[in-house]
Amino acid sequence: MKFKKEEVCMNKIKMILLTGFVFVLSSSLQAQYIIEQLEYQIPINYELVSEDMDFEDAADEARFFLQLSESKLKDAAQREYGEIEMIASTIYIDGDNFTVESTSPEEGKTTVIFNHNKGLMYYVLWSQEKIFVVLEADMTDIQKDAEAAMQKMMAQLSPEMQEQARMAMKTEKGNQQSAKQITETGRKMVKYGQKCTEYLLEDEQEIMVIWASDDSMGLALKAKSMSDKLAEIFPSMDEEEQDEWEFVSGKIPIEVRTFRLDVMAGANMEIQAITRISKTTPPAEKFILPAEAVGFERSSFKEMMKQMQEMMQGMDEE
């Protein structure tokens, strides 16, 4: 089972917007961290369900699989579907400098480097030997383009339809903010070396389990600062839903499990895990363009956005 390609593309765009803009204008939180993460999906193998077991509803089914160990889910999935593909990332933070090194089956090795002193960001696609150079002005243009596109779309509607659209967006936003209910289950477990407490979140679309640890390193404060700055800079680019950091405010979401039922793709478990956190100063060379990439072809941020949009359009046609 693979990540949906369009989700990978959109997550990459979101990550680039976040890393670039938040740190251009960002805080005086001069913290240093090295963070390692994994993201992957495990397709559900229903051989794990005994023949005499009946689920009351979809929520009951989700809770059953969410409580199973990762090794049991993985072993069953690999027997039925083959190897599970993972996206591994290492994040380096040094004050206002930020770098993400990732490897994935879809893109191979990628590197995002934000250097605050130079006021620019590099997005390196190693397999294509290509570098996208991102400037602060590029981000401003994207916000203006997004607002112009929304205004153009609204202008094509009748006054009655415009009012209905505004009301619908307002209602949807309110529903998204109140839909999920979080409950501390009382279960505790050590996850990736961190003492964690389990939280359960449910809404009509999905059920999520968050294993969160206490934050003694100030990472949650840094994450909130980043999120707040993004909301200030891009007020029209609200998240479709709250993220796990907001649900467990003041804590670190070490592992997040999300169970989804998809009519076409079947059931799957999406897992995001922070496997290691070090509060230490990263090597200075992590925030400059690697020497082996200096000669790569260079393009602008707008060209990168165009390429990603074409990629997503191509996937829609498949």
PDB file of N, CA, C and O in Angstrom, residues 135-188:
ATOM      1  N   LEU A 135      12.232  32.527  -2.473  1.00  0.00           N
ATOM      2  CA  LEU A 135      12.463  33.826  -1.862  1.00  0.00           C
ATOM      3  C   LEU A 135      11.213  34.284  -1.115  1.00  0.00           C
ATOM      4  O   LEU A 135      10.105  33.810  -1.380  1.00  0.00           O
ATOM      5  N   GLU A 136      11.388  35.216  -0.184  1.00  0.00           N
ATOM      6  CA  GLU A 136      10.253  35.707   0.594  1.00  0.00           C
ATOM      7  C   GLU A 136       9.177  36.287  -0.315  1.00  0.00           C
ATOM      8  O   GLU A 136       7.981  36.103  -0.082  1.00  0.00           O
ATOM      9  N   ALA A 137       9.597  36.968  -1.391  1.00  0.00           N
ATOM     10  CA  ALA A 137       8.633  37.575  -2.313  1.00  0.00           C
ATOM     11  C   ALA A 137       7.755  36.518  -2.974  1.00  0.00           C
ATOM     12  O   ALA A 137       6.595  36.774  -3.301  1.00  0.00           O
ATOM     13  N   ASP A 138       8.317  35.318  -3.201  1.00  0.00           N
ATOM     14  CA  ASP A 138       7.534  34.237  -3.817  1.00  0.00           C
ATOM     15  C   ASP A 138       6.334  33.891  -2.955  1.00  0.00           C
ATOM     16  O   ASP A 138       5.231  33.654  -3.458  1.00  0.00           O
ATOM     17  N   MET A 139       6.530  33.820  -1.646  1.00  0.00           N
ATOM     18  CA  MET A 139       5.454  33.454  -0.735  1.00  0.00           C
ATOM     19  C   MET A 139       4.357  34.525  -0.733  1.00  0.00           C
ATOM     20  O   MET A 139       3.172  34.223  -0.712  1.00  0.00           O
ATOM     21  N   THR A 140       4.785  35.792  -0.761  1.00  0.00           N
ATOM     22  CA  THR A 140       3.814  36.883  -0.809  1.00  0.00           C
ATOM     23  C   THR A 140       2.972  36.800  -2.071  1.00  0.00           C
ATOM     24  O   THR A 140       1.750  36.990  -2.044  1.00  0.00           O
ATOM     25  N   ASP A 141       3.614  36.493  -3.196  1.00  0.00           N
ATOM     26  CA  ASP A 141       2.891  36.365  -4.459  1.00  0.00           C
ATOM     27  C   ASP A 141       1.876  35.230  -4.406  1.00  0.00           C
ATOM     28  O   ASP A 141       0.768  35.350  -4.958  1.00  0.00           O
ATOM     29  N   ILE A 142       2.240  34.125  -3.753  1.00  0.00           N
ATOM     30  CA  ILE A 142       1.321  32.984  -3.671  1.00  0.00           C
ATOM     31  C   ILE A 142       0.076  33.357  -2.880  1.00  0.00           C
ATOM     32  O   ILE A 142      -1.050  33.012  -3.254  1.00  0.00           O
ATOM     33  N   GLN A 143       0.266  34.079  -1.783  1.00  0.00           N
ATOM     34  CA  GLN A 143      -0.886  34.503  -1.003  1.00  0.00           C
ATOM     35  C   GLN A 143      -1.788  35.402  -1.829  1.00  0.00           C
ATOM     36  O   GLN A 143      -3.013  35.267  -1.818  1.00  0.00           O
ATOM     37  N   LYS A 144      -1.186  36.348  -2.570  1.00  0.00           N
ATOM     38  CA  LYS A 144      -1.975  37.243  -3.411  1.00  0.00           C
ATOM     39  C   LYS A 144      -2.713  36.461  -4.499  1.00  0.00           C
ATOM     40  O   LYS A 144      -3.887  36.733  -4.787  1.00  0.00           O
ATOM     41  N   ASP A 145      -2.029  35.493  -5.114  1.00  0.00           N
ATOM     42  CA  ASP A 145      -2.655  34.686  -6.165  1.00  0.00           C
ATOM     43  C   ASP A 145      -3.835  33.886  -5.620  1.00  0.00           C
ATOM     44  O   ASP A 145      -4.870  33.752  -6.281  1.00  0.00           O
ATOM     45  N   ALA A 146      -3.662  33.333  -4.397  1.00  0.00           N
ATOM     46  CA  ALA A 146      -4.738  32.542  -3.793  1.00  0.00           C
ATOM     47  C   ALA A 146      -5.960  33.407  -3.514  1.00  0.00           C
ATOM     48  O   ALA A 146      -7.104  33.005  -3.774  1.00  0.00           O
ATOM     49  N   GLU A 147      -5.719  34.606  -2.990  1.00  0.00           N
ATOM     50  CA  GLU A 147      -6.832  35.503  -2.705  1.00  0.00           C
ATOM     51  C   GLU A 147      -7.519  35.960  -3.988  1.00  0.00           C
ATOM     52  O   GLU A 147      -8.749  36.048  -4.050  1.00  0.00           O
ATOM     53  N   ALA A 148      -6.718  36.230  -5.035  1.00  0.00           N
ATOM     54  CA  ALA A 148      -7.298  36.660  -6.310  1.00  0.00           C
ATOM     55  C   ALA A 148      -8.142  35.552  -6.924  1.00  0.00           C
ATOM     56  O   ALA A 148      -9.217  35.803  -7.479  1.00  0.00           O
ATOM     57  N   ALA A 149      -7.652  34.305  -6.833  1.00  0.00           N
ATOM     58  CA  ALA A 149      -8.395  33.176  -7.389  1.00  0.00           C
ATOM     59  C   ALA A 149      -9.720  32.986  -6.663  1.00  0.00           C
ATOM     60  O   ALA A 149     -10.755  32.708  -7.284  1.00  0.00           O
ATOM     61  N   MET A 150      -9.716  33.167  -5.333  1.00  0.00           N
ATOM     62  CA  MET A 150     -10.948  33.033  -4.566  1.00  0.00           C
ATOM     63  C   MET A 150     -11.940  34.136  -4.935  1.00  0.00           C
ATOM     64  O   MET A 150     -13.138  33.885  -5.124  1.00  0.00           O
ATOM     65  N   GLN A 151     -11.454  35.354  -5.056  1.00  0.00           N
ATOM     66  CA  GLN A 151     -12.324  36.468  -5.421  1.00  0.00           C
ATOM     67  C   GLN A 151     -12.909  36.283  -6.819  1.00  0.00           C
ATOM     68  O   GLN A 151     -14.086  36.588  -7.065  1.00  0.00           O
ATOM     69  N   LYS A 152     -12.103  35.776  -7.752  1.00  0.00           N
ATOM     70  CA  LYS A 152     -12.575  35.533  -9.120  1.00  0.00           C
ATOM     71  C   LYS A 152     -13.676  34.481  -9.132  1.00  0.00           C
ATOM     72  O   LYS A 152     -14.691  34.623  -9.819  1.00  0.00           O
ATOM     73  N   MET A 153     -13.474  33.436  -8.343  1.00  0.00           N
ATOM     74  CA  MET A 153     -14.478  32.376  -8.278  1.00  0.00           C
ATOM     75  C   MET A 153     -15.782  32.900  -7.686  1.00  0.00           C
ATOM     76  O   MET A 153     -16.869  32.615  -8.190  1.00  0.00           O
ATOM     77  N   MET A 154     -15.678  33.693  -6.621  1.00  0.00           N
ATOM     78  CA  MET A 154     -16.874  34.227  -5.981  1.00  0.00           C
ATOM     79  C   MET A 154     -17.600  35.199  -6.902  1.00  0.00           C
ATOM     80  O   MET A 154     -18.839  35.251  -6.919  1.00  0.00           O
ATOM     81  N   ALA A 155     -16.831  35.971  -7.680  1.00  0.00           N
ATOM     82  CA  ALA A 155     -17.430  36.971  -8.572  1.00  0.00           C
ATOM     83  C   ALA A 155     -18.291  36.328  -9.647  1.00  0.00           C
ATOM     84  O   ALA A 155     -19.208  36.957 -10.195  1.00  0.00           O
ATOM     85  N   GLN A 156     -18.030  35.076  -9.978  1.00  0.00           N
ATOM     86  CA  GLN A 156     -18.779  34.385 -11.008  1.00  0.00           C
ATOM     87  C   GLN A 156     -20.114  33.848 -10.498  1.00  0.00           C
ATOM     88  O   GLN A 156     -20.949  33.396 -11.272  1.00  0.00           O
ATOM     89  N   LEU A 157     -20.315  33.935  -9.176  1.00  0.00           N
ATOM     90  CA  LEU A 157     -21.559  33.453  -8.577  1.00  0.00           C
ATOM     91  C   LEU A 157     -22.564  34.589  -8.448  1.00  0.00           C
ATOM     92  O   LEU A 157     -22.202  35.762  -8.385  1.00  0.00           O
ATOM     93  N   SER A 158     -23.833  34.245  -8.393  1.00  0.00           N
ATOM     94  CA  SER A 158     -24.870  35.240  -8.135  1.00  0.00           C
ATOM     95  C   SER A 158     -24.757  35.711  -6.697  1.00  0.00           C
ATOM     96  O   SER A 158     -24.161  35.025  -5.854  1.00  0.00           O
ATOM     97  N   PRO A 159     -25.317  36.891  -6.373  1.00  0.00           N
ATOM     98  CA  PRO A 159     -25.249  37.377  -4.984  1.00  0.00           C
ATOM     99  C   PRO A 159     -25.798  36.368  -3.982  1.00  0.00           C
ATOM    100  O   PRO A 159     -25.246  36.210  -2.888  1.00  0.00           O
ATOM    101  N   GLU A 160     -26.881  35.669  -4.378  1.00  0.00           N
ATOM    102  CA  GLU A 160     -27.461  34.673  -3.477  1.00  0.00           C
ATOM    103  C   GLU A 160     -26.487  33.508  -3.251  1.00  0.00           C
ATOM    104  O   GLU A 160     -26.303  33.033  -2.121  1.00  0.00           O
ATOM    105  N   MET A 161     -25.849  33.052  -4.339  1.00  0.00           N
ATOM    106  CA  MET A 161     -24.899  31.951  -4.225  1.00  0.00           C
ATOM    107  C   MET A 161     -23.653  32.368  -3.434  1.00  0.00           C
ATOM    108  O   MET A 161     -23.081  31.564  -2.696  1.00  0.00           O
ATOM    109  N   GLN A 162     -23.229  33.624  -3.603  1.00  0.00           N
ATOM    110  CA  GLN A 162     -22.083  34.111  -2.838  1.00  0.00           C
ATOM    111  C   GLN A 162     -22.367  34.059  -1.343  1.00  0.00           C
ATOM    112  O   GLN A 162     -21.523  33.627  -0.551  1.00  0.00           O
ATOM    113  N   GLU A 163     -23.565  34.492  -0.955  1.00  0.00           N
ATOM    114  CA  GLU A 163     -23.929  34.480   0.457  1.00  0.00           C
ATOM    115  C   GLU A 163     -24.006  33.046   0.981  1.00  0.00           C
ATOM    116  O   GLU A 163     -23.557  32.747   2.094  1.00  0.00           O
ATOM    117  N   GLN A 164     -24.579  32.142   0.164  1.00  0.00           N
ATOM    118  CA  GLN A 164     -24.643  30.736   0.562  1.00  0.00           C
ATOM    119  C   GLN A 164     -23.252  30.149   0.740  1.00  0.00           C
ATOM    120  O   GLN A 164     -22.993  29.375   1.676  1.00  0.00           O
ATOM    121  N   ALA A 165     -22.319  30.507  -0.174  1.00  0.00           N
ATOM    122  CA  ALA A 165     -20.955  29.999  -0.092  1.00  0.00           C
ATOM    123  C   ALA A 165     -20.267  30.492   1.179  1.00  0.00           C
ATOM    124  O   ALA A 165     -19.575  29.734   1.867  1.00  0.00           O
ATOM    125  N   ARG A 166     -20.467  31.776   1.506  1.00  0.00           N
ATOM    126  CA  ARG A 166     -19.860  32.321   2.723  1.00  0.00           C
ATOM    127  C   ARG A 166     -20.409  31.631   3.971  1.00  0.00           C
ATOM    128  O   ARG A 166     -19.658  31.305   4.899  1.00  0.00           O
ATOM    129  N   MET A 167     -21.717  31.419   3.989  1.00  0.00           N
ATOM    130  CA  MET A 167     -22.333  30.761   5.141  1.00  0.00           C
ATOM    131  C   MET A 167     -21.852  29.324   5.265  1.00  0.00           C
ATOM    132  O   MET A 167     -21.602  28.831   6.366  1.00  0.00           O
ATOM    133  N   ALA A 168     -21.725  28.646   4.108  1.00  0.00           N
ATOM    134  CA  ALA A 168     -21.276  27.255   4.110  1.00  0.00           C
ATOM    135  C   ALA A 168     -19.850  27.149   4.643  1.00  0.00           C
ATOM    136  O   ALA A 168     -19.538  26.254   5.435  1.00  0.00           O
ATOM    137  N   MET A 169     -18.975  28.073   4.209  1.00  0.00           N
ATOM    138  CA  MET A 169     -17.590  28.049   4.674  1.00  0.00           C
ATOM    139  C   MET A 169     -17.505  28.338   6.167  1.00  0.00           C
ATOM    140  O   MET A 169     -16.718  27.726   6.894  1.00  0.00           O
ATOM    141  N   LYS A 170     -18.341  29.280   6.632  1.00  0.00           N
ATOM    142  CA  LYS A 170     -18.356  29.610   8.049  1.00  0.00           C
ATOM    143  C   LYS A 170     -18.838  28.431   8.884  1.00  0.00           C
ATOM    144  O   LYS A 170     -18.261  28.096   9.920  1.00  0.00           O
ATOM    145  N   THR A 171     -19.893  27.760   8.396  1.00  0.00           N
ATOM    146  CA  THR A 171     -20.433  26.600   9.109  1.00  0.00           C
ATOM    147  C   THR A 171     -19.431  25.454   9.129  1.00  0.00           C
ATOM    148  O   THR A 171     -19.223  24.809  10.155  1.00  0.00           O
ATOM    149  N   GLU A 172     -18.796  25.230   7.968  1.00  0.00           N
ATOM    150  CA  GLU A 172     -17.822  24.144   7.876  1.00  0.00           C
ATOM    151  C   GLU A 172     -16.653  24.374   8.817  1.00  0.00           C
ATOM    152  O   GLU A 172     -16.194  23.452   9.492  1.00  0.00           O
ATOM    153  N   LYS A 173     -16.178  25.615   8.874  1.00  0.00           N
ATOM    154  CA  LYS A 173     -15.061  25.929   9.762  1.00  0.00           C
ATOM    155  C   LYS A 173     -15.444  25.677  11.212  1.00  0.00           C
ATOM    156  O   LYS A 173     -14.663  25.123  11.991  1.00  0.00           O
ATOM    157  N   GLY A 174     -16.666  26.066  11.573  1.00  0.00           N
ATOM    158  CA  GLY A 174     -17.124  25.840  12.940  1.00  0.00           C
ATOM    159  C   GLY A 174     -17.234  24.367  13.261  1.00  0.00           C
ATOM    160  O   GLY A 174     -16.856  23.919  14.344  1.00  0.00           O
ATOM    161  N   ASN A 175     -17.735  23.583  12.288  1.00  0.00           N
ATOM    162  CA  ASN A 175     -17.844  22.141  12.496  1.00  0.00           C
ATOM    163  C   ASN A 175     -16.486  21.494  12.660  1.00  0.00           C
ATOM    164  O   ASN A 175     -16.290  20.592  13.479  1.00  0.00           O
ATOM    165  N   GLN A 176     -15.509  21.942  11.853  1.00  0.00           N
ATOM    166  CA  GLN A 176     -14.172  21.364  11.912  1.00  0.00           C
ATOM    167  C   GLN A 176     -13.517  21.636  13.250  1.00  0.00           C
ATOM    168  O   GLN A 176     -12.782  20.806  13.780  1.00  0.00           O
ATOM    169  N   GLN A 177     -13.793  22.805  13.823  1.00  0.00           N
ATOM    170  CA  GLN A 177     -13.164  23.155  15.075  1.00  0.00           C
ATOM    171  C   GLN A 177     -13.767  22.402  16.253  1.00  0.00           C
ATOM    172  O   GLN A 177     -13.116  22.222  17.275  1.00  0.00           O
ATOM    173  N   SER A 178     -15.020  21.959  16.113  1.00  0.00           N
ATOM    174  CA  SER A 178     -15.682  21.319  17.238  1.00  0.00           C
ATOM    175  C   SER A 178     -15.950  19.838  17.022  1.00  0.00           C
ATOM    176  O   SER A 178     -16.445  19.168  17.915  1.00  0.00           O
ATOM    177  N   ALA A 179     -15.605  19.313  15.844  1.00  0.00           N
ATOM    178  CA  ALA A 179     -16.008  17.950  15.502  1.00  0.00           C
ATOM    179  C   ALA A 179     -15.326  16.900  16.375  1.00  0.00           C
ATOM    180  O   ALA A 179     -15.968  16.004  16.905  1.00  0.00           O
ATOM    181  N   LYS A 180     -14.012  16.984  16.524  1.00  0.00           N
ATOM    182  CA  LYS A 180     -13.286  15.954  17.255  1.00  0.00           C
ATOM    183  C   LYS A 180     -13.385  16.181  18.755  1.00  0.00           C
ATOM    184  O   LYS A 180     -13.267  17.291  19.245  1.00  0.00           O
ATOM    185  N   GLN A 181     -13.615  15.093  19.470  1.00  0.00           N
ATOM    186  CA  GLN A 181     -13.644  15.127  20.919  1.00  0.00           C
ATOM    187  C   GLN A 181     -12.463  14.302  21.421  1.00  0.00           C
ATOM    188  O   GLN A 181     -12.296  13.144  21.046  1.00  0.00           O
ATOM    189  N   ILE A 182     -11.648  14.889  22.290  1.00  0.00           N
ATOM    190  CA  ILE A 182     -10.463  14.194  22.785  1.00  0.00           C
ATOM    191  C   ILE A 182     -10.709  13.663  24.183  1.00  0.00           C
ATOM    192  O   ILE A 182     -11.298  14.344  25.027  1.00  0.00           O
ATOM    193  N   THR A 183     -10.272  12.424  24.405  1.00  0.00           N
ATOM    194  CA  THR A 183     -10.464  11.767  25.696  1.00  0.00           C
ATOM    195  C   THR A 183      -9.157  11.118  26.122  1.00  0.00           C
ATOM    196  O   THR A 183      -8.527  10.400  25.333  1.00  0.00           O
ATOM    197  N   GLU A 184      -8.747  11.378  27.344  1.00  0.00           N
ATOM    198  CA  GLU A 184      -7.585  10.678  27.890  1.00  0.00           C
ATOM    199  C   GLU A 184      -8.044   9.309  28.369  1.00  0.00           C
ATOM    200  O   GLU A 184      -8.951   9.204  29.204  1.00  0.00           O
ATOM    201  N   THR A 185      -7.450   8.251  27.829  1.00  0.00           N
ATOM    202  CA  THR A 185      -7.925   6.898  28.109  1.00  0.00           C
ATOM    203  C   THR A 185      -7.417   6.339  29.422  1.00  0.00           C
ATOM    204  O   THR A 185      -7.968   5.355  29.937  1.00  0.00           O
ATOM    205  N   GLY A 186      -6.335   6.908  29.954  1.00  0.00           N
ATOM    206  CA  GLY A 186      -5.746   6.363  31.173  1.00  0.00           C
ATOM    207  C   GLY A 186      -4.611   5.396  30.900  1.00  0.00           C
ATOM    208  O   GLY A 186      -3.845   5.034  31.806  1.00  0.00           O
ATOM    209  N   ARG A 187      -4.474   4.963  29.646  1.00  0.00           N
ATOM    210  CA  ARG A 187      -3.377   4.050  29.292  1.00  0.00           C
ATOM    211  C   ARG A 187      -2.071   4.821  29.179  1.00  0.00           C
ATOM    212  O   ARG A 187      -2.035   5.942  28.687  1.00  0.00           O
ATOM    213  N   LYS A 188      -0.992   4.208  29.619  1.00  0.00           N
ATOM    214  CA  LYS A 188       0.336   4.808  29.521  1.00  0.00           C
ATOM    215  C   LYS A 188       1.309   3.787  28.955  1.00  0.00           C
ATOM    216  O   LYS A 188       1.172   2.591  29.178  1.00  0.00           O
TER     217      LYS A 188
END
